[in-house]
C-alpha atoms as a printed R data frame, in Angstrom:
    type eleno elety resid chain resno       x      y       z
1   ATOM     1    CA   MET     A     1  39.300 61.238 -33.416
2   ATOM     2    CA   ASN     A     2  35.900 60.119 -34.680
3   ATOM     3    CA   LEU     A     3  36.173 59.216 -38.391
4   ATOM     4    CA   ILE     A     4  32.674 57.759 -38.713
5   ATOM     5    CA   GLN     A     5  30.897 61.145 -38.552
6   ATOM     6    CA   PRO     A     6  32.746 62.715 -41.544
7   ATOM     7    CA   VAL     A     7  32.291 59.515 -43.597
8   ATOM     8    CA   LYS     A     8  28.502 59.515 -42.959
9   ATOM     9    CA   TYR     A     9  28.341 63.191 -43.934
10  ATOM    10    CA   ALA     A    10  30.265 62.515 -47.164
11  ATOM    11    CA   ILE     A    11  27.943 59.613 -48.131
12  ATOM    12    CA   VAL     A    12  24.791 61.682 -47.535
13  ATOM    13    CA   THR     A    13  26.227 64.612 -49.484
14  ATOM    14    CA   LEU     A    14  27.233 62.427 -52.442
15  ATOM    15    CA   THR     A    15  23.827 60.696 -52.490
16  ATOM    16    CA   ALA     A    16  21.962 64.006 -52.479
17  ATOM    17    CA   ALA     A    17  24.243 65.401 -55.178
18  ATOM    18    CA   SER     A    18  23.672 62.308 -57.334
19  ATOM    19    CA   VAL     A    19  19.888 62.644 -57.101
20  ATOM    20    CA   VAL     A    20  20.013 66.353 -57.952
21  ATOM    21    CA   GLY     A    21  22.475 65.724 -60.771
22  ATOM    22    CA   LEU     A    22  20.443 62.925 -62.321
23  ATOM    23    CA   GLY     A    23  17.250 64.961 -62.026
24  ATOM    24    CA   SER     A    24  18.827 67.957 -63.750
25  ATOM    25    CA   ILE     A    25  19.834 65.906 -66.798
26  ATOM    26    CA   GLY     A    26  16.375 64.366 -67.094
27  ATOM    27    CA   VAL     A    27  17.003 60.987 -65.527
28  ATOM    28    CA   ASN     A    28  13.909 60.623 -63.410
29  ATOM    29    CA   HIS     A    29  13.281 56.912 -63.227
30  ATOM    30    CA   ALA     A    30  13.996 56.219 -59.611
31  ATOM    31    CA   VAL     A    31  10.896 54.247 -58.526
32  ATOM    32    CA   SER     A    32  10.568 52.964 -55.027
33  ATOM    33    CA   PRO     A    33   9.705 49.300 -54.362
34  ATOM    34    CA   VAL     A    34   6.405 50.498 -52.844
35  ATOM    35    CA   GLN     A    35   5.510 52.324 -56.095
36  ATOM    36    CA   GLN     A    36   6.491 49.259 -58.131
37  ATOM    37    CA   ALA     A    37   4.308 46.997 -55.963
38  ATOM    38    CA   ALA     A    38   1.352 49.409 -56.185
39  ATOM    39    CA   GLY     A    39   1.677 49.538 -59.968
40  ATOM    40    CA   ALA     A    40   1.870 45.763 -60.225
41  ATOM    41    CA   THR     A    41  -1.168 45.397 -57.959
42  ATOM    42    CA   ALA     A    42  -3.195 47.869 -60.051
43  ATOM    43    CA   ALA     A    43  -2.201 46.086 -63.283
44  ATOM    44    CA   SER     A    44  -3.082 42.736 -61.724
45  ATOM    45    CA   ALA     A    45  -6.493 44.068 -60.619
46  ATOM    46    CA   ASP     A    46  -7.133 45.450 -64.128
47  ATOM    47    CA   ASN     A    47  -6.227 42.096 -65.692
48  ATOM    48    CA   TYR     A    48  -8.470 40.264 -63.215
49  ATOM    49    CA   ALA     A    49 -11.415 42.595 -63.963
50  ATOM    50    CA   SER     A    50 -10.871 42.354 -67.726
51  ATOM    51    CA   GLU     A    51 -10.656 38.539 -67.669
52  ATOM    52    CA   HIS     A    52 -13.882 38.267 -65.658
53  ATOM    53    CA   ALA     A    53 -15.676 40.807 -67.873
54  ATOM    54    CA   LEU     A    54 -14.691 38.711 -70.915
55  ATOM    55    CA   MET     A    55 -15.996 35.574 -69.183
56  ATOM    56    CA   THR     A    56 -19.280 37.410 -68.524
57  ATOM    57    CA   LEU     A    57 -19.486 38.504 -72.172
58  ATOM    58    CA   ASN     A    58 -18.825 35.009 -73.513
59  ATOM    59    CA   SER     A    59 -21.345 33.444 -71.113
60  ATOM    60    CA   PHE     A    60 -24.137 35.036 -73.212
61  ATOM    61    CA   TYR     A    61 -23.017 33.567 -76.547
62  ATOM    62    CA   LYS     A    62 -24.411 30.008 -76.465
63  ATOM    63    CA   PRO     A    63 -27.531 30.502 -74.277
64  ATOM    64    CA   ALA     A    64 -28.736 33.220 -76.689
65  ATOM    65    CA   LEU     A    65 -29.115 30.545 -79.401
66  ATOM    66    CA   LYS     A    66 -31.858 29.015 -77.218
67  ATOM    67    CA   GLY     A    67 -33.441 32.378 -76.369
68  ATOM    68    CA   GLN     A    68 -31.944 32.367 -72.868
69  ATOM    69    CA   PHE     A    69 -29.593 34.268 -70.590
70  ATOM    70    CA   PRO     A    70 -26.954 32.565 -68.420
71  ATOM    71    CA   GLY     A    71 -26.936 32.580 -64.615
72  ATOM    72    CA   ALA     A    72 -29.884 32.805 -62.239
73  ATOM    73    CA   VAL     A    73 -32.410 33.094 -65.086
74  ATOM    74    CA   SER     A    74 -31.019 30.267 -67.235
75  ATOM    75    CA   GLY     A    75 -33.864 28.072 -68.405
76  ATOM    76    CA   LEU     A    76 -36.224 31.036 -68.908
77  ATOM    77    CA   THR     A    77 -36.882 31.297 -72.643
78  ATOM    78    CA   ILE     A    78 -38.128 34.151 -74.833
79  ATOM    79    CA   GLY     A    79 -41.614 33.388 -76.170
80  ATOM    80    CA   LYS     A    80 -41.997 30.222 -74.068
81  ATOM    81    CA   SER     A    81 -41.569 30.980 -70.360
82  ATOM    82    CA   SER     A    82 -44.397 32.722 -68.525
83  ATOM    83    CA   LYS     A    83 -44.462 35.473 -65.928
84  ATOM    84    CA   GLN     A    84 -45.138 32.753 -63.327
85  ATOM    85    CA   ASP     A    85 -41.989 30.901 -64.470
86  ATOM    86    CA   VAL     A    86 -39.990 34.088 -63.866
87  ATOM    87    CA   TYR     A    87 -41.540 34.531 -60.405
88  ATOM    88    CA   LYS     A    88 -40.701 30.925 -59.562
89  ATOM    89    CA   ALA     A    89 -37.084 31.355 -60.701
90  ATOM    90    CA   ILE     A    90 -36.207 34.740 -59.148
91  ATOM    91    CA   GLY     A    91 -39.266 35.970 -57.237
92  ATOM    92    CA   GLU     A    92 -41.502 38.981 -57.800
93  ATOM    93    CA   PRO     A    93 -40.013 42.165 -59.259
94  ATOM    94    CA   SER     A    94 -38.830 45.003 -57.034
95  ATOM    95    CA   MET     A    95 -40.495 47.422 -59.509
96  ATOM    96    CA   PRO     A    96 -43.460 45.819 -61.344
97  ATOM    97    CA   GLY     A    97 -44.389 47.239 -64.751
98  ATOM    98    CA   LYS     A    98 -47.276 49.726 -64.708
99  ATOM    99    CA   ASP     A    99 -48.887 48.620 -67.994
100 ATOM   100    CA   ALA     A   100 -48.850 45.782 -70.536
101 ATOM   101    CA   ASP     A   101 -45.752 47.076 -72.400
102 ATOM   102    CA   ALA     A   102 -43.779 48.048 -69.290
103 ATOM   103    CA   PHE     A   103 -40.891 46.039 -67.892
104 ATOM   104    CA   ASP     A   104 -40.884 44.252 -64.547
105 ATOM   105    CA   VAL     A   105 -37.556 45.329 -63.037
106 ATOM   106    CA   TYR     A   106 -35.391 43.308 -60.641
107 ATOM   107    CA   GLY     A   107 -32.767 45.562 -59.061
108 ATOM   108    CA   ALA     A   108 -29.185 44.416 -58.611
109 ATOM   109    CA   ASN     A   109 -28.410 43.689 -54.955
110 ATOM   110    CA   MET     A   110 -25.929 41.797 -52.775
111 ATOM   111    CA   GLY     A   111 -23.755 40.967 -55.796
112 ATOM   112    CA   ASN     A   112 -26.722 39.636 -57.809
113 ATOM   113    CA   PRO     A   113 -27.296 41.146 -61.259
114 ATOM   114    CA   GLY     A   114 -30.312 43.242 -62.191
115 ATOM   115    CA   TYR     A   115 -32.843 42.105 -64.797
116 ATOM   116    CA   ALA     A   116 -35.960 43.393 -66.527
117 ATOM   117    CA   PHE     A   117 -38.672 41.397 -68.312
118 ATOM   118    CA   SER     A   118 -41.467 42.437 -70.637
119 ATOM   119    CA   TYR     A   119 -44.302 40.103 -71.601
120 ATOM   120    CA   LYS     A   120 -46.687 39.519 -74.453
121 ATOM   121    CA   LEU     A   121 -49.717 37.299 -73.787
122 ATOM   122    CA   ASN     A   122 -48.074 36.288 -70.479
123 ATOM   123    CA   LYS     A   123 -44.915 34.959 -72.224
124 ATOM   124    CA   ILE     A   124 -41.498 36.644 -72.024
125 ATOM   125    CA   ARG     A   125 -41.144 39.052 -74.968
126 ATOM   126    CA   GLU     A   126 -37.800 40.582 -73.957
127 ATOM   127    CA   MET     A   127 -35.167 40.138 -71.248
128 ATOM   128    CA   ARG     A   128 -32.656 42.742 -70.123
129 ATOM   129    CA   TYR     A   129 -29.474 42.190 -68.152
130 ATOM   130    CA   PHE     A   130 -28.107 45.122 -66.131
131 ATOM   131    CA   GLY     A   131 -25.198 43.370 -64.422
132 ATOM   132    CA   THR     A   132 -24.060 43.779 -60.851
133 ATOM   133    CA   ASN     A   133 -23.462 46.929 -58.842
134 ATOM   134    CA   VAL     A   134 -20.746 45.308 -56.694
135 ATOM   135    CA   GLU     A   135 -17.444 44.744 -58.543
136 ATOM   136    CA   ARG     A   136 -19.136 46.009 -61.708
137 ATOM   137    CA   GLN     A   137 -15.847 46.092 -63.653
138 ATOM   138    CA   THR     A   138 -15.596 42.291 -63.391
139 ATOM   139    CA   ASN     A   139 -19.065 42.033 -64.918
140 ATOM   140    CA   ILE     A   140 -20.929 44.179 -67.434
141 ATOM   141    CA   GLY     A   141 -18.964 47.318 -66.501
142 ATOM   142    CA   GLY     A   142 -15.759 45.859 -67.939
143 ATOM   143    CA   ILE     A   143 -17.267 45.001 -71.345
144 ATOM   144    CA   THR     A   144 -16.268 47.582 -73.952
145 ATOM   145    CA   MET     A   145 -17.153 47.921 -77.652
146 ATOM   146    CA   LYS     A   146 -13.556 47.012 -78.461
147 ATOM   147    CA   MET     A   147 -13.722 43.816 -76.372
148 ATOM   148    CA   LEU     A   148 -17.063 42.858 -77.926
149 ATOM   149    CA   LYS     A   149 -15.863 43.373 -81.503
150 ATOM   150    CA   GLN     A   150 -12.500 41.645 -80.889
151 ATOM   151    CA   ASN     A   151 -14.201 38.538 -79.497
152 ATOM   152    CA   TRP     A   152 -17.522 38.417 -81.398
153 ATOM   153    CA   PHE     A   153 -16.374 40.297 -84.517
154 ATOM   154    CA   ALA     A   154 -18.544 42.826 -86.373
155 ATOM   155    CA   PRO     A   155 -22.169 43.157 -85.226
156 ATOM   156    CA   ASP     A   156 -25.046 42.350 -87.586
157 ATOM   157    CA   ALA     A   157 -26.408 45.869 -87.052
158 ATOM   158    CA   THR     A   158 -25.374 49.106 -85.344
159 ATOM   159    CA   THR     A   159 -27.843 51.827 -84.402
160 ATOM   160    CA   THR     A   160 -27.406 55.122 -82.572
161 ATOM   161    CA   PHE     A   161 -30.357 56.731 -80.790
162 ATOM   162    CA   ASN     A   162 -31.206 59.182 -78.018
163 ATOM   163    CA   ASN     A   163 -32.521 57.938 -74.691
164 ATOM   164    CA   GLY     A   164 -33.485 61.168 -72.959
165 ATOM   165    CA   LYS     A   165 -30.301 63.245 -72.883
166 ATOM   166    CA   THR     A   166 -28.083 60.198 -73.352
167 ATOM   167    CA   LYS     A   167 -26.913 59.187 -76.830
168 ATOM   168    CA   GLN     A   168 -26.707 55.387 -76.939
169 ATOM   169    CA   THR     A   169 -25.313 52.915 -79.447
170 ATOM   170    CA   LYS     A   170 -26.888 49.491 -79.964
171 ATOM   171    CA   LEU     A   171 -24.747 46.678 -81.374
172 ATOM   172    CA   THR     A   172 -26.944 43.761 -82.453
173 ATOM   173    CA   TYR     A   173 -25.757 40.160 -82.871
174 ATOM   174    CA   ASN     A   174 -28.094 37.596 -84.438
175 ATOM   175    CA   ARG     A   175 -28.059 34.300 -82.560
176 ATOM   176    CA   GLY     A   176 -30.278 31.756 -84.357
177 ATOM   177    CA   ASP     A   177 -33.908 32.891 -84.000
178 ATOM   178    CA   TYR     A   178 -32.940 35.538 -81.452
179 ATOM   179    CA   LYS     A   179 -30.910 38.702 -81.250
180 ATOM   180    CA   LEU     A   180 -28.645 40.031 -78.524
181 ATOM   181    CA   GLU     A   181 -28.451 43.799 -78.294
182 ATOM   182    CA   PHE     A   182 -25.616 45.505 -76.426
183 ATOM   183    CA   ILE     A   183 -26.661 49.032 -75.434
184 ATOM   184    CA   PHE     A   184 -23.659 51.341 -74.835
185 ATOM   185    CA   ASN     A   185 -23.685 54.847 -73.333
186 ATOM   186    CA   SER     A   186 -20.128 55.241 -74.687
187 ATOM   187    CA   SER     A   187 -17.526 52.909 -76.166
188 ATOM   188    CA   THR     A   188 -16.447 51.903 -72.640
189 ATOM   189    CA   ASP     A   189 -19.798 52.080 -70.795
190 ATOM   190    CA   LEU     A   190 -22.151 49.151 -71.469
191 ATOM   191    CA   ASP     A   191 -25.557 50.046 -70.006
192 ATOM   192    CA   HIS     A   192 -27.367 46.721 -70.492
193 ATOM   193    CA   ILE     A   193 -27.898 43.689 -72.747
194 ATOM   194    CA   ASN     A   194 -31.256 42.853 -74.390
195 ATOM   195    CA   LEU     A   195 -32.445 39.485 -75.693
196 ATOM   196    CA   LEU     A   196 -35.494 39.141 -77.920
197 ATOM   197    CA   LYS     A   197 -36.817 37.304 -80.965
198 ATOM   198    CA   LYS     A   198 -35.623 38.450 -84.398
């Protein structure tokens, strides 16, 4: 007589009945180890992105006091550095401005951030930072209004305006003789950062 077969059948039946019974009374918390690992990985990736976005945000704080941005363009100063200084630092723009008030645009590529510069009398009048396209959430894409206000407190000015069909909000922080403007498409979508003289 083979006793193993009936025992296996009884175990399977009891297990199935337990799952059905627990489900019918609303106990639905059976999570597989694979689901737990996936959730932990997603949370870890979100934390990583958020930490790096905060580092990006805070990297603008001190350089702005000197009229500068951090990174590849550090050392270029509003009102002091020339168009030639910009070309020497990061090359010629991928989209040169068409007239005196237009911006020279440097597109983001290969993990490098995008920038734009406007000039007055051949000196930098305004710089814009567009962030990276690759891993954007670890850069400008992870900076939210909430993060900005929690870490830099209330802005010195807030303005809402239309840019084509997009309604944007500008949060301005005065930094010495300069001002940093954070241009948001929504509370969680930072479009770019401007730096100019007050």
